[in-house]
Tab-separated table of C-alpha atoms and ligand atoms in Angstrom:
chain	number	residue	atom	x	y	z
V	1	UNK	CA	0.000	0.000	0.000
V	2	UNK	CA	1.359	3.372	-1.035
V	3	UNK	CA	0.160	6.581	0.555
V	4	UNK	CA	0.615	10.205	-0.476
V	5	UNK	CA	0.833	12.631	2.451
V	6	UNK	CA	-0.130	16.201	1.559
V	7	UNK	CA	1.007	18.397	4.409
V	8	UNK	CA	3.111	21.562	4.447
V	9	UNK	CA	4.259	21.250	8.069
V	10	UNK	CA	7.560	19.426	7.752
V	11	UNK	CA	7.496	17.930	11.243
V	12	UNK	CA	3.953	16.576	10.954
V	13	UNK	CA	4.584	15.188	7.459
V	14	UNK	CA	7.775	13.504	8.633
V	15	UNK	CA	6.052	11.950	11.644
V	16	UNK	CA	3.318	10.526	9.458
V	17	UNK	CA	5.760	9.121	6.950
V	18	UNK	CA	7.859	7.492	9.660
V	19	UNK	CA	4.714	5.996	11.202
V	20	UNK	CA	3.518	4.607	7.885
V	21	UNK	CA	6.916	3.137	7.054
V	22	UNK	CA	7.099	1.423	10.434
V	23	UNK	CA	3.816	-0.241	9.502
V	24	UNK	CA	5.260	-1.384	6.191
V	25	UNK	CA	3.483	1.181	4.028
V	26	UNK	CA	5.222	3.190	1.344
V	27	UNK	CA	4.692	6.908	1.802
V	28	UNK	CA	5.582	10.030	-0.168
V	29	UNK	CA	5.211	13.649	0.895
V	30	UNK	CA	3.799	16.549	-1.107
V	31	UNK	CA	4.240	19.853	0.688
V	32	UNK	CA	1.900	21.853	-1.537
V	33	UNK	CA	-1.307	21.344	-3.467
V	34	UNK	CA	0.488	21.691	-6.798
V	35	UNK	CA	2.990	18.977	-5.880
V	36	UNK	CA	0.111	16.770	-4.747
V	37	UNK	CA	-1.669	17.191	-8.078
V	38	UNK	CA	1.221	16.121	-10.261
V	39	UNK	CA	2.367	13.345	-7.901
V	40	UNK	CA	-1.136	11.859	-7.717
V	41	UNK	CA	-1.350	11.939	-11.494
V	42	UNK	CA	2.035	10.254	-11.922
V	43	UNK	CA	1.410	7.469	-9.368
V	44	UNK	CA	-1.759	5.596	-8.557
V	45	UNK	CA	-1.763	5.968	-4.766
V	46	UNK	CA	-3.855	3.590	-2.679
V	47	UNK	CA	-4.801	6.490	-0.452
V	48	UNK	CA	-4.123	10.207	-0.083
V	49	UNK	CA	-3.933	11.894	3.312
V	50	UNK	CA	-4.788	15.518	2.625
V	51	UNK	CA	-4.394	18.300	5.159
V	52	UNK	CA	-6.982	21.068	4.816
V	53	UNK	CA	-4.567	23.801	5.919
V	54	UNK	CA	-2.150	24.285	3.040
V	55	UNK	CA	-0.531	27.434	1.665
V	56	UNK	CA	-2.107	28.554	-1.613
V	57	UNK	CA	-4.897	26.223	-2.673
V	58	UNK	CA	-6.333	24.636	0.484
V	59	UNK	CA	-7.161	20.963	0.890
V	60	UNK	CA	-10.739	21.371	-0.346
V	61	UNK	CA	-9.543	22.994	-3.559
V	62	UNK	CA	-6.826	20.364	-4.028
V	63	UNK	CA	-9.398	17.585	-3.587
V	64	UNK	CA	-11.738	19.182	-6.111
V	65	UNK	CA	-8.897	19.531	-8.632
V	66	UNK	CA	-7.769	15.935	-8.102
V	67	UNK	CA	-11.259	14.706	-8.951
V	68	UNK	CA	-11.538	17.060	-11.926
V	69	UNK	CA	-8.229	15.713	-13.205
V	70	UNK	CA	-9.637	12.174	-13.018
V	71	UNK	CA	-7.644	11.039	-9.974
V	72	UNK	CA	-9.875	8.709	-7.957
V	73	UNK	CA	-7.503	7.518	-5.217
V	74	UNK	CA	-9.385	7.524	-1.896
V	75	UNK	CA	-8.844	10.811	-0.050
V	76	UNK	CA	-8.834	11.172	3.720
V	77	UNK	CA	-8.907	14.793	4.790
V	78	UNK	CA	-7.328	16.105	7.969
V	79	UNK	CA	-9.365	18.984	9.336
V	80	UNK	CA	-8.025	21.332	11.965
V	81	UNK	CA	-11.110	21.671	14.057
V	82	UNK	CA	-14.204	19.658	14.607
V	83	UNK	CA	-16.343	21.900	12.426
V	84	UNK	CA	-19.301	20.325	10.677
V	85	UNK	CA	-18.918	22.859	7.867
V	86	UNK	CA	-15.359	21.714	7.097
V	87	UNK	CA	-16.388	18.097	6.957
V	88	UNK	CA	-19.336	18.845	4.697
V	89	UNK	CA	-17.162	20.943	2.377
V	90	UNK	CA	-14.558	18.185	2.260
V	91	UNK	CA	-16.984	15.394	1.493
V	92	UNK	CA	-18.720	17.500	-1.164
V	93	UNK	CA	-15.335	18.262	-2.724
V	94	UNK	CA	-14.922	14.538	-3.308
V	95	UNK	CA	-13.150	13.357	-0.147
V	96	UNK	CA	-13.994	9.865	1.115
V	97	UNK	CA	-13.332	10.316	4.797
V	98	UNK	CA	-11.934	12.807	7.275
V	99	UNK	CA	-10.207	12.910	10.626
V	100	UNK	CA	-9.993	15.839	13.023
V	101	UNK	CA	-6.628	16.947	14.378
V	102	UNK	CA	-5.352	15.859	16.838
V	103	UNK	CA	-6.021	12.243	15.934
V	104	UNK	CA	-4.666	8.886	16.983
V	105	UNK	CA	-2.256	7.315	14.526
V	106	UNK	CA	-3.920	3.925	15.042
V	107	UNK	CA	-7.242	5.360	13.898
V	108	UNK	CA	-5.656	7.009	10.878
V	109	UNK	CA	-4.136	3.663	9.869
V	110	UNK	CA	-7.408	1.798	10.338
V	111	UNK	CA	-9.298	4.331	8.251
V	112	UNK	CA	-6.676	4.181	5.500
V	113	UNK	CA	-6.860	0.414	5.409
V	114	UNK	CA	-10.650	0.630	5.084
V	115	UNK	CA	-10.341	3.175	2.269
V	116	UNK	CA	-7.717	1.156	0.408
V	117	UNK	CA	-10.111	-1.796	0.310
V	118	UNK	CA	-12.357	0.235	-1.983
V	119	UNK	CA	-11.442	0.149	-5.641
V	120	UNK	CA	-10.613	3.574	-7.105
V	121	UNK	CA	-13.945	3.841	-8.903
V	122	UNK	CA	-15.020	7.046	-10.494
V	123	UNK	CA	-17.125	8.808	-7.911
V	124	UNK	CA	-17.561	12.259	-9.352
V	125	UNK	CA	-18.985	14.905	-7.060
V	126	UNK	CA	-20.568	16.487	-10.137
V	127	UNK	CA	-22.463	14.208	-12.519
V	128	UNK	CA	-22.296	14.668	-16.315
V	129	UNK	CA	-24.377	12.898	-18.931
V	130	UNK	CA	-23.770	14.364	-22.373
V	131	UNK	CA	-24.120	18.118	-21.942
V	132	UNK	CA	-26.355	17.725	-18.888
V	133	UNK	CA	-24.493	18.533	-15.680
V	134	UNK	CA	-25.780	18.158	-12.139
V	135	UNK	CA	-24.141	19.257	-8.893
V	136	UNK	CA	-25.784	17.504	-5.905
V	137	UNK	CA	-24.004	19.763	-3.397
V	138	UNK	CA	-25.201	23.083	-4.787
V	139	UNK	CA	-28.379	21.568	-6.283
V	140	UNK	CA	-27.694	23.136	-9.666
V	141	UNK	CA	-28.376	21.709	-13.123
V	142	UNK	CA	-27.156	22.883	-16.523
V	143	UNK	CA	-27.756	21.897	-20.148
V	144	UNK	CA	-24.570	23.163	-21.770
V	145	UNK	CA	-24.081	26.661	-20.364
V	146	UNK	CA	-27.733	27.211	-19.546
V	147	UNK	CA	-28.728	26.754	-15.924
V	148	UNK	CA	-32.082	25.034	-15.409
V	149	UNK	CA	-34.333	25.698	-12.413
V	150	UNK	CA	-35.859	22.500	-11.031
V	151	UNK	CA	-38.105	21.786	-8.063
V	152	UNK	CA	-36.760	19.515	-5.321
V	153	UNK	CA	-38.620	16.511	-6.710
V	154	UNK	CA	-37.619	17.165	-10.306
V	155	UNK	CA	-34.011	17.452	-9.156
V	156	UNK	CA	-34.181	14.141	-7.266
V	157	UNK	CA	-35.681	12.405	-10.273
V	158	UNK	CA	-33.088	13.803	-12.684
V	159	UNK	CA	-30.254	12.827	-10.321
V	160	UNK	CA	-31.611	9.272	-10.223
V	161	UNK	CA	-31.570	9.128	-14.020
V	162	UNK	CA	-28.152	10.776	-14.345
V	163	UNK	CA	-26.521	8.327	-11.950
V	164	UNK	CA	-27.729	5.483	-14.186
V	165	UNK	CA	-27.321	6.784	-17.738
V	166	UNK	CA	-28.637	4.503	-20.448
V	167	UNK	CA	-30.398	2.209	-17.972
V	168	UNK	CA	-34.107	1.560	-18.177
V	169	UNK	CA	-35.681	2.421	-14.812
V	170	UNK	CA	-39.131	1.164	-13.922
V	171	UNK	CA	-41.713	3.435	-12.339
V	172	UNK	CA	-41.263	1.369	-9.203
V	173	UNK	CA	-37.487	1.963	-9.115
V	174	UNK	CA	-37.998	5.691	-9.642
V	175	UNK	CA	-40.562	5.803	-6.836
V	176	UNK	CA	-38.177	3.930	-4.550
V	177	UNK	CA	-35.389	6.446	-5.094
V	178	UNK	CA	-37.362	9.679	-5.109
V	179	UNK	CA	-40.463	9.271	-2.981
V	180	UNK	CA	-40.735	8.100	0.585
V	181	UNK	CA	-43.524	6.188	2.269
V	182	UNK	CA	-45.097	9.430	3.410
V	183	UNK	CA	-46.271	9.979	-0.113
V	184	UNK	CA	-49.843	8.707	-0.502
V	185	UNK	CA	-50.777	9.251	-4.092
V	186	UNK	CA	-48.140	7.177	-5.853
V	187	UNK	CA	-50.145	5.973	-8.839
V	188	UNK	CA	-49.037	8.190	-11.719
V	189	UNK	CA	-46.735	10.603	-9.961
V	190	UNK	CA	-43.654	9.354	-11.824
V	191	UNK	CA	-45.275	9.949	-15.218
V	192	UNK	CA	-46.292	13.439	-14.156
V	193	UNK	CA	-42.797	14.348	-12.992
V	194	UNK	CA	-41.077	12.857	-16.016
V	195	UNK	CA	-43.332	15.136	-18.077
V	196	UNK	CA	-42.299	18.158	-15.980
V	197	UNK	CA	-38.642	17.228	-16.420
V	198	UNK	CA	-38.952	16.898	-20.183
V	199	UNK	CA	-40.457	20.382	-20.321
V	200	UNK	CA	-37.365	21.735	-18.607
V	201	UNK	CA	-34.348	19.680	-19.650
V	202	UNK	CA	-35.373	18.486	-23.130
V	203	UNK	CA	-38.014	20.474	-24.974
V	204	UNK	CA	-36.451	23.979	-24.680
V	205	UNK	CA	-33.254	22.519	-26.147
V	206	UNK	CA	-34.904	20.469	-28.902
V	207	UNK	CA	-33.856	17.200	-27.232
V	208	UNK	CA	-35.594	13.921	-26.459
V	209	UNK	CA	-33.092	12.462	-23.994
V	210	UNK	CA	-35.673	11.269	-21.441
V	211	UNK	CA	-37.449	8.527	-23.260
V	212	UNK	CA	-40.323	6.197	-22.550
V	213	UNK	CA	-39.496	2.526	-22.920
V	214	UNK	CA	-42.854	0.946	-23.549
V	215	UNK	CA	-43.913	-1.559	-20.935
V	216	UNK	CA	-40.700	-1.038	-18.932
V	217	UNK	CA	-40.319	2.533	-17.737
V	218	UNK	CA	-38.046	5.394	-18.631
V	219	UNK	CA	-34.423	5.973	-19.365
V	220	UNK	CA	-32.035	8.859	-19.868
V	221	UNK	CA	-30.301	8.272	-23.176
V	222	UNK	CA	-26.594	8.969	-23.403
V	223	UNK	CA	-25.473	11.156	-26.290
V	224	UNK	CA	-25.307	9.224	-29.534
V	225	UNK	CA	-27.381	6.318	-28.285
V	226	UNK	CA	-30.177	5.300	-30.637
V	227	UNK	CA	-33.749	5.825	-29.496
V	228	UNK	CA	-35.619	2.860	-28.081
V	229	UNK	CA	-38.456	1.474	-30.161
S	1	CA	CA1	-0.879	22.024	7.155
């Protein structure tokens, strides 16, 4: 297991590296966000320990740029204080886990081992399907450069489709993901909301990306995919 430590404080970085090496892990140090970006691109690290407090681009920004650059190594962020806001920002920036300073080295190791068990799958914080783009953190949606205003329910439905591009989703599956048991009138609500969505994400742009698959449900077609018959 090879770990990248992103920390500008020389003493802290050195302590971490020595600790990791004593445990038989390989560990490299990046003392700035820029170094971290090129090192993570050059080597597929099993985990990245990323300090939030860095000179220049902070840890949140570095995490965002790593994900934008297509680096999917698991990221554990080190936050300075136990602030909910920091943890939320970190997770929304694409981090997988966090630990608050001061932390126990044993816990850091255990969390890294847990993270390294996950394959480096693409887990984008922002979802793209063709020229549709959806940001779950800010709850914004765009078709190309045009921002689209959606209601909470429309947003939830579109997110469900965009996380499964090309897949046929039954009305039941869509209900399961977007409506809870508190909702009484479930009979044709999916059809109604798919219609609303089409009016906002397709029709104004001359598209037909949300298609009905007869007898099965609906699907969001990827660009270039032929229409279902
Ligand atoms: Ca630091």
